[in-house]
Amino acid sequence: MARCAGRRLRVSRLQEAGHRSGQAAWIETAGVDTVLNRRGTTWRKLPEADKADVDAAKAVRLLQDNPSMIKRPIVEDGGALLVGFKEDEWSAHFS
């Protein structure tokens, strides 16, 4: 367990099987461009065909096959979804 602003947070490894179903919901909530990390080496090493025309369904498949392409951290809290660490967003959410 981790703590943030006095709240207990469960920290999970995104590679665990239980997180595979969450990816579609994250993309639906936050969008492909928010959840899919296109800056990492895993993305850069993909064949061009895999990087072309990425819609929500294709993004889910890519993230299931390559969990390291999920932007981190991801926090689900009270119906809110925080993707990546942006101090101002986290401060506003947890205040």
Short mmCIF file of C-alpha atoms in Angstrom, two decimals:
data_model
loop_
_atom_site.label_atom_id
_atom_site.label_comp_id
_atom_site.label_asym_id
_atom_site.label_seq_id
_atom_site.Cartn_x
_atom_site.Cartn_y
_atom_site.Cartn_z
CA MET A 1 0.00 0.00 0.00
CA ALA A 2 1.10 3.52 -0.74
CA ARG A 3 -0.28 6.73 0.71
CA CYS A 4 -1.16 9.96 -1.05
CA ALA A 5 -2.81 12.90 0.70
CA GLY A 6 -3.71 10.62 3.58
CA ARG A 7 -5.39 8.03 1.34
CA ARG A 8 -4.27 4.46 1.04
CA LEU A 9 -3.61 3.43 -2.54
CA ARG A 10 -3.14 -0.09 -3.81
CA VAL A 11 -0.10 -0.27 -6.04
CA SER A 12 -0.21 -2.91 -8.74
CA ARG A 13 2.05 -4.03 -11.50
CA LEU A 14 0.39 -3.23 -14.81
CA GLN A 15 1.76 -6.43 -16.31
CA GLU A 16 -0.47 -8.54 -14.05
CA ALA A 17 -3.30 -10.31 -15.84
CA GLY A 18 -5.96 -8.55 -13.78
CA HIS A 19 -5.14 -5.23 -15.41
CA ARG A 20 -5.70 -6.39 -18.97
CA SER A 21 -9.40 -5.57 -18.90
CA GLY A 22 -8.84 -2.07 -17.49
CA GLN A 23 -7.03 -0.83 -20.56
CA ALA A 24 -10.16 -0.44 -22.69
CA ALA A 25 -11.87 1.53 -19.92
CA TRP A 26 -8.82 3.77 -19.47
CA ILE A 27 -8.75 4.52 -23.19
CA GLU A 28 -12.50 5.16 -23.26
CA THR A 29 -12.16 7.59 -20.34
CA ALA A 30 -8.89 9.35 -21.14
CA GLY A 31 -8.28 8.64 -24.84
CA VAL A 32 -5.66 6.75 -26.78
CA ASP A 33 -3.17 9.63 -26.81
CA THR A 34 -3.30 9.94 -23.03
CA VAL A 35 -2.89 6.25 -22.17
CA LEU A 36 -0.54 5.07 -24.95
CA ASN A 37 3.09 6.03 -24.35
CA ARG A 38 4.57 6.77 -27.75
CA ARG A 39 7.84 8.12 -26.35
CA GLY A 40 9.34 4.88 -25.07
CA THR A 41 11.63 2.41 -26.73
CA THR A 42 8.91 -0.24 -26.96
CA TRP A 43 6.83 2.04 -29.21
CA ARG A 44 9.85 3.02 -31.30
CA LYS A 45 10.75 -0.63 -31.87
CA LEU A 46 7.29 -1.57 -33.17
CA PRO A 47 6.90 -2.23 -36.89
CA GLU A 48 5.50 0.76 -38.76
CA ALA A 49 2.32 -1.19 -39.54
CA ASP A 50 1.62 -1.53 -35.81
CA LYS A 51 2.12 2.22 -35.28
CA ALA A 52 -0.17 3.24 -38.16
CA ASP A 53 -3.84 4.14 -37.71
CA VAL A 54 -4.04 3.43 -33.97
CA ASP A 55 -7.67 3.55 -32.86
CA ALA A 56 -9.02 2.47 -29.46
CA ALA A 57 -9.31 -1.23 -30.36
CA LYS A 58 -5.81 -1.38 -31.80
CA ALA A 59 -4.41 0.53 -28.82
CA VAL A 60 -5.93 -2.01 -26.41
CA ARG A 61 -4.31 -4.87 -28.34
CA LEU A 62 -0.95 -3.08 -28.37
CA LEU A 63 -1.13 -2.36 -24.64
CA GLN A 64 -2.10 -5.93 -23.82
CA ASP A 65 0.86 -7.21 -25.82
CA ASN A 66 3.21 -4.47 -24.56
CA PRO A 67 2.22 -3.27 -21.07
CA SER A 68 5.32 -1.10 -20.88
CA MET A 69 3.61 1.24 -23.37
CA ILE A 70 1.01 2.25 -20.77
CA LYS A 71 1.70 5.73 -19.45
CA ARG A 72 2.33 5.50 -15.73
CA PRO A 73 1.30 5.93 -13.07
CA ILE A 74 -2.41 5.26 -13.52
CA VAL A 75 -4.64 6.04 -10.56
CA GLU A 76 -8.33 5.19 -10.40
CA ASP A 77 -9.89 7.03 -7.47
CA GLY A 78 -13.51 7.87 -6.83
CA GLY A 79 -14.47 7.60 -10.48
CA ALA A 80 -11.54 9.78 -11.54
CA LEU A 81 -8.67 8.57 -13.69
CA LEU A 82 -5.23 10.14 -13.41
CA VAL A 83 -2.74 9.12 -16.10
CA GLY A 84 0.89 10.11 -15.78
CA PHE A 85 2.13 12.36 -13.03
CA LYS A 86 1.13 15.98 -13.38
CA GLU A 87 1.62 17.65 -10.02
CA ASP A 88 -1.13 20.25 -10.48
CA GLU A 89 -3.72 17.60 -11.44
CA TRP A 90 -2.74 15.34 -8.55
CA SER A 91 -2.79 18.23 -6.07
CA ALA A 92 -6.23 19.32 -7.23
CA HIS A 93 -7.60 15.79 -7.13
CA PHE A 94 -6.21 14.82 -3.73
CA SER A 95 -6.85 18.12 -1.96
#
